[in-house]
Amino acid sequence: MTFKGRSIISIRDFSKQDLLTVLSHAKKLEKTPQPNLMKNKVMATLFFEPSTRTRLSFVSAMEKIGGSILGFENTDTTSVTKGETLWDTIKMVDQYADVIVMRHSIEGAARLASEASAVPVINAGDGANQHPTQTLLDLYTIQKEKGKLDGLNVGFVGDLKYGRTVHSLCIAMSHFKTKMFFIAPKALQMPKSYLEDLKKNNIPYVLEEDLEKVAKDMDIIYMTRIQKERFTDPVEYNKLKGVYQIDASLLKHTKKNVSILHPLPRVDEISTDLDETPNAAYFRQAGNGVPVRQAIIGLVTGKLK
Ligand code: CP
């Protein structure tokens, strides 16, 4: 499928070849920077929901390939406070920019924005639904850390119910030979629809509550935060927060070369004593957001093929 003019809304819209195309361009851009690739092009970053990594790595990515940026990092100073609709906001911004990067708390908001927009919209996270560019950088990280995407056992730990990064990565990894482990309390387990998709695609998976019990089997441990902002009931959040807290002692129960990923931010689920171990891949993972997002910007604007 051609990327030019295409919005990036859900990882479900990607074929295996599409995923590999993005990774291949990211690798080339990391090796050979292209400082003029997006010269005279403008990227709008519309963040209706907080972000550190996603927004900053998109900004860094665009600046390093010669483009310029406009946008907002919260809606306090925008006409959203006066009641302007998302549709109308996009109808204007698409005249000011060549590509729009948007994060919103409402599931489906990115799809709606792409219907309003004359330029590609890149979903930087819509509620608990999807975060496709995070998934692409997660795949890139796995490929860099392990040298392959096939034949890996991937364990997802924590908030699998609301974790959009988990949902997207689970779909993407289904294109490869993999076994998945979902480690979560029952109340935060993977939504059934994702498990049904895995069954349809003959991807083996295990549901488990005890991380230590299955840690030895994993090549990748993908930790996630229990997301306070996704709970409607604070009592429920207080029951579940802190349920998984790993530290360097976990490595006694894992393969020697297990890679620990986390989309970040973390709260208390990964102790800082893991940071200096070679297994801690999460800061390298955040850095990989730059070449991967450069590749995505270049592809959807037709500057890369
Ligand atoms: N991983 C991620 O989406 O981080 P931010 O919320 O800081 O953008």
mmCIF file of C-alpha atoms and ligand atoms in Angstrom:
data_model
loop_
_atom_site.group_PDB
_atom_site.id
_atom_site.type_symbol
_atom_site.label_atom_id
_atom_site.label_comp_id
_atom_site.label_asym_id
_atom_site.label_seq_id
_atom_site.Cartn_x
_atom_site.Cartn_y
_atom_site.Cartn_z
ATOM 1 C CA MET A 1 0.000 0.000 0.000
ATOM 2 C CA THR A 2 1.266 3.497 -0.764
ATOM 3 C CA PHE A 3 1.948 5.697 2.254
ATOM 4 C CA LYS A 4 1.716 9.049 0.461
ATOM 5 C CA GLY A 5 -1.309 10.996 1.707
ATOM 6 C CA ARG A 6 -2.301 8.213 4.100
ATOM 7 C CA SER A 7 -3.341 8.843 7.713
ATOM 8 C CA ILE A 8 -1.815 6.631 10.406
ATOM 9 C CA ILE A 9 -4.725 5.790 12.689
ATOM 10 C CA SER A 10 -4.547 2.161 13.734
ATOM 11 C CA ILE A 11 -1.872 -0.490 13.523
ATOM 12 C CA ARG A 12 -4.648 -2.735 12.161
ATOM 13 C CA ASP A 13 -4.346 -0.784 8.892
ATOM 14 C CA PHE A 14 -0.741 -2.008 8.435
ATOM 15 C CA SER A 15 0.233 -5.096 6.483
ATOM 16 C CA LYS A 16 3.411 -6.908 7.490
ATOM 17 C CA GLN A 17 5.132 -5.287 4.506
ATOM 18 C CA ASP A 18 3.966 -1.820 5.645
ATOM 19 C CA LEU A 19 5.507 -2.416 9.073
ATOM 20 C CA LEU A 20 8.784 -3.564 7.541
ATOM 21 C CA THR A 21 8.843 -0.561 5.168
ATOM 22 C CA VAL A 22 8.689 1.875 8.099
ATOM 23 C CA LEU A 23 11.396 -0.029 9.998
ATOM 24 C CA SER A 24 13.647 -0.122 6.967
ATOM 25 C CA HIS A 25 13.353 3.652 6.407
ATOM 26 C CA ALA A 26 13.959 4.310 10.120
ATOM 27 C CA LYS A 27 17.138 2.255 9.962
ATOM 28 C CA LYS A 28 18.358 4.165 6.883
ATOM 29 C CA LEU A 29 17.550 7.542 8.463
ATOM 30 C CA GLU A 30 19.362 6.596 11.646
ATOM 31 C CA LYS A 31 22.447 5.585 9.651
ATOM 32 C CA THR A 32 22.310 8.426 7.116
ATOM 33 C CA PRO A 33 20.480 11.511 8.408
ATOM 34 C CA GLN A 34 18.575 13.570 5.826
ATOM 35 C CA PRO A 35 18.589 17.126 7.246
ATOM 36 C CA ASN A 36 16.682 18.636 4.279
ATOM 37 C CA LEU A 37 14.076 15.926 3.732
ATOM 38 C CA MET A 38 11.155 18.064 5.018
ATOM 39 C CA LYS A 39 12.483 21.519 4.079
ATOM 40 C CA ASN A 40 9.591 24.030 3.664
ATOM 41 C CA LYS A 41 7.111 21.540 5.160
ATOM 42 C CA VAL A 42 5.105 22.132 8.340
ATOM 43 C CA MET A 43 3.935 19.621 10.935
ATOM 44 C CA ALA A 44 1.113 20.489 13.378
ATOM 45 C CA THR A 45 1.216 18.822 16.794
ATOM 46 C CA LEU A 46 -2.213 18.930 18.440
ATOM 47 C CA PHE A 47 -2.058 17.465 21.945
ATOM 48 C CA PHE A 48 -5.442 17.416 23.661
ATOM 49 C CA GLU A 49 -3.950 15.006 26.237
ATOM 50 C CA PRO A 50 -0.580 15.186 28.063
ATOM 51 C CA SER A 51 2.584 13.748 26.547
ATOM 52 C CA THR A 52 6.321 14.023 26.968
ATOM 53 C CA ARG A 53 8.002 11.448 24.678
ATOM 54 C CA THR A 54 5.561 11.287 21.812
ATOM 55 C CA ARG A 55 5.299 15.031 21.317
ATOM 56 C CA LEU A 56 8.973 15.797 21.888
ATOM 57 C CA SER A 57 10.209 12.953 19.697
ATOM 58 C CA PHE A 58 7.900 14.075 16.862
ATOM 59 C CA VAL A 59 9.249 17.627 17.276
ATOM 60 C CA SER A 60 12.841 16.371 17.369
ATOM 61 C CA ALA A 61 12.206 14.112 14.370
ATOM 62 C CA MET A 62 10.756 16.942 12.257
ATOM 63 C CA GLU A 63 13.456 19.454 13.223
ATOM 64 C CA LYS A 64 16.234 16.991 12.382
ATOM 65 C CA ILE A 65 14.824 16.506 8.875
ATOM 66 C CA GLY A 66 14.523 20.234 8.195
ATOM 67 C CA GLY A 67 10.783 20.868 8.716
ATOM 68 C CA SER A 68 9.019 23.331 10.978
ATOM 69 C CA ILE A 69 6.380 22.858 13.649
ATOM 70 C CA LEU A 70 3.288 24.590 15.000
ATOM 71 C CA GLY A 71 0.660 23.400 17.439
ATOM 72 C CA PHE A 72 -0.323 23.191 21.087
ATOM 73 C CA GLU A 73 0.588 20.927 23.982
ATOM 74 C CA ASN A 74 -2.686 21.452 25.840
ATOM 75 C CA THR A 75 -5.976 23.103 24.960
ATOM 76 C CA ASP A 76 -5.942 25.819 27.673
ATOM 77 C CA THR A 77 -4.905 28.572 25.258
ATOM 78 C CA THR A 78 -6.916 27.367 22.248
ATOM 79 C CA SER A 79 -10.458 27.976 21.014
ATOM 80 C CA VAL A 80 -11.388 24.499 22.266
ATOM 81 C CA THR A 81 -12.068 26.341 25.553
ATOM 82 C CA LYS A 82 -14.693 28.375 23.655
ATOM 83 C CA GLY A 83 -16.397 25.204 22.486
ATOM 84 C CA GLU A 84 -14.810 24.731 19.052
ATOM 85 C CA THR A 85 -15.296 21.206 17.758
ATOM 86 C CA LEU A 86 -12.488 18.828 16.787
ATOM 87 C CA TRP A 87 -13.871 18.778 13.232
ATOM 88 C CA ASP A 88 -13.599 22.576 12.902
ATOM 89 C CA THR A 89 -10.147 22.662 14.495
ATOM 90 C CA ILE A 90 -8.856 20.151 11.954
ATOM 91 C CA LYS A 91 -10.587 21.956 9.049
ATOM 92 C CA MET A 92 -8.348 24.935 9.781
ATOM 93 C CA VAL A 93 -5.136 23.275 10.815
ATOM 94 C CA ASP A 94 -5.015 21.255 7.590
ATOM 95 C CA GLN A 95 -4.594 24.592 5.769
ATOM 96 C CA TYR A 96 -1.651 25.533 7.983
ATOM 97 C CA ALA A 97 0.275 22.264 7.932
ATOM 98 C CA ASP A 98 1.321 19.407 5.637
ATOM 99 C CA VAL A 99 0.825 16.745 8.286
ATOM 100 C CA ILE A 100 -1.043 16.675 11.610
ATOM 101 C CA VAL A 101 0.053 14.722 14.685
ATOM 102 C CA MET A 102 -2.757 14.447 17.215
ATOM 103 C CA ARG A 103 -3.306 12.962 20.670
ATOM 104 C CA HIS A 104 -6.799 12.911 22.134
ATOM 105 C CA SER A 105 -8.450 11.224 25.101
ATOM 106 C CA ILE A 106 -11.471 10.008 23.101
ATOM 107 C CA GLU A 107 -11.276 6.664 21.288
ATOM 108 C CA GLY A 108 -11.932 7.228 17.602
ATOM 109 C CA ALA A 109 -10.945 10.914 17.677
ATOM 110 C CA ALA A 110 -7.996 10.321 15.320
ATOM 111 C CA ARG A 111 -10.217 8.547 12.790
ATOM 112 C CA LEU A 112 -12.688 11.459 12.928
ATOM 113 C CA ALA A 113 -9.843 13.961 12.467
ATOM 114 C CA SER A 114 -8.569 12.039 9.437
ATOM 115 C CA GLU A 115 -12.055 12.273 7.882
ATOM 116 C CA ALA A 116 -12.066 16.051 8.371
ATOM 117 C CA SER A 117 -8.489 16.575 7.212
ATOM 118 C CA ALA A 118 -7.119 17.219 3.732
ATOM 119 C CA VAL A 119 -3.621 16.247 4.939
ATOM 120 C CA PRO A 120 -2.457 13.036 6.663
ATOM 121 C CA VAL A 121 -3.289 12.704 10.358
ATOM 122 C CA ILE A 122 -0.974 10.677 12.577
ATOM 123 C CA ASN A 123 -2.625 9.233 15.677
ATOM 124 C CA ALA A 124 -0.365 9.927 18.655
ATOM 125 C CA GLY A 125 -2.760 8.051 20.979
ATOM 126 C CA ASP A 126 -6.573 8.064 21.196
ATOM 127 C CA GLY A 127 -7.801 7.152 24.656
ATOM 128 C CA ALA A 128 -7.331 3.477 25.504
ATOM 129 C CA ASN A 129 -7.596 2.557 21.831
ATOM 130 C CA GLN A 130 -4.434 2.801 19.701
ATOM 131 C CA HIS A 131 -0.963 4.328 19.661
ATOM 132 C CA PRO A 132 0.403 3.129 16.314
ATOM 133 C CA THR A 133 3.643 5.141 16.165
ATOM 134 C CA GLN A 134 4.584 3.816 19.620
ATOM 135 C CA THR A 135 4.098 0.332 18.216
ATOM 136 C CA LEU A 136 6.348 1.036 15.258
ATOM 137 C CA LEU A 137 9.101 2.237 17.570
ATOM 138 C CA ASP A 138 8.497 -0.773 19.836
ATOM 139 C CA LEU A 139 8.957 -3.081 16.843
ATOM 140 C CA TYR A 140 12.061 -1.159 15.796
ATOM 141 C CA THR A 141 13.431 -1.531 19.325
ATOM 142 C CA ILE A 142 12.711 -5.270 19.413
ATOM 143 C CA GLN A 143 14.396 -5.694 16.029
ATOM 144 C CA LYS A 144 17.451 -3.719 17.191
ATOM 145 C CA GLU A 145 17.710 -5.433 20.578
ATOM 146 C CA LYS A 146 17.097 -8.980 19.322
ATOM 147 C CA GLY A 147 18.191 -8.779 15.683
ATOM 148 C CA LYS A 148 14.858 -10.272 14.597
ATOM 149 C CA LEU A 149 11.089 -10.087 14.993
ATOM 150 C CA ASP A 150 10.303 -13.782 14.487
ATOM 151 C CA GLY A 151 10.684 -16.560 17.021
ATOM 152 C CA LEU A 152 10.309 -14.399 20.131
ATOM 153 C CA ASN A 153 8.344 -14.892 23.339
ATOM 154 C CA VAL A 154 6.847 -11.567 24.348
ATOM 155 C CA GLY A 155 5.408 -10.930 27.809
ATOM 156 C CA PHE A 156 3.079 -7.979 28.426
ATOM 157 C CA VAL A 157 2.801 -6.962 32.080
ATOM 158 C CA GLY A 158 0.482 -4.606 33.972
ATOM 159 C CA ASP A 159 -2.505 -2.704 32.657
ATOM 160 C CA LEU A 160 -3.452 -4.742 29.623
ATOM 161 C CA LYS A 161 -7.099 -3.690 29.726
ATOM 162 C CA TYR A 162 -6.568 0.037 29.113
ATOM 163 C CA GLY A 163 -3.025 -0.103 27.715
ATOM 164 C CA ARG A 164 -3.250 1.183 24.142
ATOM 165 C CA THR A 165 0.452 0.488 23.547
ATOM 166 C CA VAL A 166 -0.139 -3.155 24.481
ATOM 167 C CA HIS A 167 -3.192 -3.405 22.221
ATOM 168 C CA SER A 168 -1.314 -2.011 19.232
ATOM 169 C CA LEU A 169 1.855 -4.066 19.797
ATOM 170 C CA CYS A 170 -0.141 -7.281 20.232
ATOM 171 C CA ILE A 171 -1.727 -6.723 16.802
ATOM 172 C CA ALA A 172 1.597 -5.864 15.162
ATOM 173 C CA MET A 173 3.480 -8.836 16.641
ATOM 174 C CA SER A 174 0.748 -11.111 15.266
ATOM 175 C CA HIS A 175 2.365 -10.681 11.848
ATOM 176 C CA PHE A 176 5.426 -12.517 13.159
ATOM 177 C CA LYS A 177 6.124 -15.920 14.633
ATOM 178 C CA THR A 178 5.605 -15.268 18.294
ATOM 179 C CA LYS A 179 4.206 -16.527 21.580
ATOM 180 C CA MET A 180 2.579 -13.997 23.887
ATOM 181 C CA PHE A 181 2.239 -13.947 27.661
ATOM 182 C CA PHE A 182 -0.323 -11.615 29.231
ATOM 183 C CA ILE A 183 0.522 -11.033 32.887
ATOM 184 C CA ALA A 184 -2.106 -9.009 34.711
ATOM 185 C CA PRO A 185 -4.634 -9.191 37.531
ATOM 186 C CA LYS A 186 -7.950 -10.494 36.213
ATOM 187 C CA ALA A 187 -9.489 -7.005 36.312
ATOM 188 C CA LEU A 188 -6.792 -5.655 33.968
ATOM 189 C CA GLN A 189 -6.397 -8.588 31.557
ATOM 190 C CA MET A 190 -6.363 -8.216 27.784
ATOM 191 C CA PRO A 191 -9.778 -7.420 26.292
ATOM 192 C CA LYS A 192 -11.412 -10.531 24.813
ATOM 193 C CA SER A 193 -11.521 -9.088 21.285
ATOM 194 C CA TYR A 194 -7.698 -9.078 21.109
ATOM 195 C CA LEU A 195 -7.490 -12.651 22.403
ATOM 196 C CA GLU A 196 -10.050 -13.755 19.812
ATOM 197 C CA ASP A 197 -7.951 -12.171 17.070
ATOM 198 C CA LEU A 198 -4.892 -14.068 18.320
ATOM 199 C CA LYS A 199 -6.856 -17.329 18.234
ATOM 200 C CA LYS A 200 -7.986 -16.616 14.664
ATOM 201 C CA ASN A 201 -4.375 -15.994 13.653
ATOM 202 C CA ASN A 202 -3.113 -19.137 15.460
ATOM 203 C CA ILE A 203 -0.859 -17.105 17.759
ATOM 204 C CA PRO A 204 -0.275 -19.025 21.000
ATOM 205 C CA TYR A 205 -0.769 -17.069 24.207
ATOM 206 C CA VAL A 206 -0.818 -17.591 27.969
ATOM 207 C CA LEU A 207 -2.825 -15.654 30.579
ATOM 208 C CA GLU A 208 -1.055 -15.427 33.939
ATOM 209 C CA GLU A 209 -1.069 -13.353 37.110
ATOM 210 C CA ASP A 210 2.326 -14.349 38.494
ATOM 211 C CA LEU A 211 5.199 -12.759 36.579
ATOM 212 C CA GLU A 212 7.963 -14.818 38.236
ATOM 213 C CA LYS A 213 6.239 -18.029 37.183
ATOM 214 C CA VAL A 214 6.641 -17.295 33.448
ATOM 215 C CA ALA A 215 9.579 -14.850 33.417
ATOM 216 C CA LYS A 216 12.061 -17.549 32.392
ATOM 217 C CA ASP A 217 10.253 -18.097 29.077
ATOM 218 C CA MET A 218 10.385 -14.538 27.791
ATOM 219 C CA ASP A 219 12.712 -12.807 25.347
ATOM 220 C CA ILE A 220 10.922 -9.477 25.804
ATOM 221 C CA ILE A 221 9.210 -8.186 28.932
ATOM 222 C CA TYR A 222 6.961 -5.258 28.012
ATOM 223 C CA MET A 223 6.109 -3.503 31.290
ATOM 224 C CA THR A 224 3.281 -0.988 31.519
ATOM 225 C CA ARG A 225 2.034 1.510 34.049
ATOM 226 C CA ILE A 226 -1.306 1.083 35.834
ATOM 227 C CA GLN A 227 -2.936 4.154 34.302
ATOM 228 C CA LYS A 228 -4.694 6.178 36.969
ATOM 229 C CA GLU A 229 -6.262 8.448 34.305
ATOM 230 C CA ARG A 230 -8.165 5.539 32.691
ATOM 231 C CA PHE A 231 -10.016 4.462 35.873
ATOM 232 C CA THR A 232 -13.480 5.881 36.525
ATOM 233 C CA ASP A 233 -13.446 4.438 40.068
ATOM 234 C CA PRO A 234 -10.534 5.614 42.296
ATOM 235 C CA VAL A 235 -11.170 2.706 44.706
ATOM 236 C CA GLU A 236 -10.508 0.257 41.888
ATOM 237 C CA TYR A 237 -7.294 2.109 40.965
ATOM 238 C CA ASN A 238 -6.067 2.060 44.578
ATOM 239 C CA LYS A 239 -6.672 -1.707 44.732
ATOM 240 C CA LEU A 240 -4.565 -2.346 41.636
ATOM 241 C CA LYS A 241 -1.790 0.258 41.706
ATOM 242 C CA GLY A 242 1.637 -1.137 42.491
ATOM 243 C CA VAL A 243 0.553 -4.677 41.607
ATOM 244 C CA TYR A 244 3.744 -5.329 39.601
ATOM 245 C CA GLN A 245 6.986 -3.746 40.736
ATOM 246 C CA ILE A 246 10.093 -5.267 39.237
ATOM 247 C CA ASP A 247 13.702 -4.709 40.215
ATOM 248 C CA ALA A 248 17.074 -6.215 39.306
ATOM 249 C CA SER A 249 16.293 -9.360 41.339
ATOM 250 C CA LEU A 250 13.831 -10.369 38.608
ATOM 251 C CA LEU A 251 16.821 -11.108 36.368
ATOM 252 C CA LYS A 252 17.500 -14.228 38.519
ATOM 253 C CA HIS A 253 14.303 -15.656 37.035
ATOM 254 C CA THR A 254 14.765 -14.600 33.389
ATOM 255 C CA LYS A 255 16.868 -15.477 30.373
ATOM 256 C CA LYS A 256 20.257 -13.738 30.648
ATOM 257 C CA ASN A 257 19.571 -11.571 27.602
ATOM 258 C CA VAL A 258 15.917 -10.709 28.249
ATOM 259 C CA SER A 259 15.088 -7.183 27.042
ATOM 260 C CA ILE A 260 12.885 -5.062 29.256
ATOM 261 C CA LEU A 261 10.769 -2.522 27.394
ATOM 262 C CA HIS A 262 8.328 0.066 28.697
ATOM 263 C CA PRO A 263 6.562 2.775 26.676
ATOM 264 C CA LEU A 264 7.126 5.133 29.658
ATOM 265 C CA PRO A 265 6.359 7.123 31.718
ATOM 266 C CA ARG A 266 6.912 4.739 34.618
ATOM 267 C CA VAL A 267 5.664 5.302 38.119
ATOM 268 C CA ASP A 268 6.803 2.517 40.430
ATOM 269 C CA GLU A 269 6.650 -0.587 38.221
ATOM 270 C CA ILE A 270 10.363 -0.628 37.314
ATOM 271 C CA SER A 271 12.911 0.070 40.042
ATOM 272 C CA THR A 272 15.789 2.352 39.011
ATOM 273 C CA ASP A 273 18.254 -0.415 39.960
ATOM 274 C CA LEU A 274 17.351 -2.042 36.642
ATOM 275 C CA ASP A 275 18.296 1.053 34.640
ATOM 276 C CA GLU A 276 22.018 0.322 34.497
ATOM 277 C CA THR A 277 21.603 -3.315 33.481
ATOM 278 C CA PRO A 278 22.059 -4.154 29.776
ATOM 279 C CA ASN A 279 18.542 -5.649 29.887
ATOM 280 C CA ALA A 280 16.915 -2.254 30.417
ATOM 281 C CA ALA A 281 15.970 -1.180 26.902
ATOM 282 C CA TYR A 282 13.328 1.421 27.777
ATOM 283 C CA PHE A 283 15.419 4.578 27.395
ATOM 284 C CA ARG A 284 16.925 3.301 24.125
ATOM 285 C CA GLN A 285 13.326 2.533 23.107
ATOM 286 C CA ALA A 286 12.292 6.173 23.758
ATOM 287 C CA GLY A 287 15.261 7.334 21.645
ATOM 288 C CA ASN A 288 14.176 5.104 18.777
ATOM 289 C CA GLY A 289 11.062 7.260 18.500
ATOM 290 C CA VAL A 290 13.055 9.835 16.538
ATOM 291 C CA PRO A 291 14.148 7.811 13.448
ATOM 292 C CA VAL A 292 10.859 5.901 13.410
ATOM 293 C CA ARG A 293 8.796 9.111 13.465
ATOM 294 C CA GLN A 294 11.065 10.663 10.827
ATOM 295 C CA ALA A 295 10.296 7.666 8.621
ATOM 296 C CA ILE A 296 6.538 7.996 9.216
ATOM 297 C CA ILE A 297 6.513 11.760 8.500
ATOM 298 C CA GLY A 298 8.599 11.222 5.352
ATOM 299 C CA LEU A 299 6.391 8.407 4.084
ATOM 300 C CA VAL A 300 2.958 10.008 4.590
ATOM 301 C CA THR A 301 4.099 13.288 3.014
ATOM 302 C CA GLY A 302 5.506 11.413 0.018
ATOM 303 C CA LYS A 303 9.102 12.457 0.695
ATOM 304 C CA LEU A 304 10.114 8.836 1.217
ATOM 305 C CA LYS A 305 8.979 5.881 -0.900
HETATM 306 N N1 CP B 1 5.076 6.500 25.444
HETATM 307 C C1 CP B 1 4.309 7.607 25.432
HETATM 308 O O1 CP B 1 3.301 7.709 24.720
HETATM 309 O O2 CP B 1 4.779 8.579 26.265
HETATM 310 P P1 CP B 1 4.123 10.018 26.432
HETATM 311 O O3 CP B 1 2.761 9.828 27.017
HETATM 312 O O4 CP B 1 5.061 10.775 27.322
HETATM 313 O O5 CP B 1 4.021 10.635 25.057
#
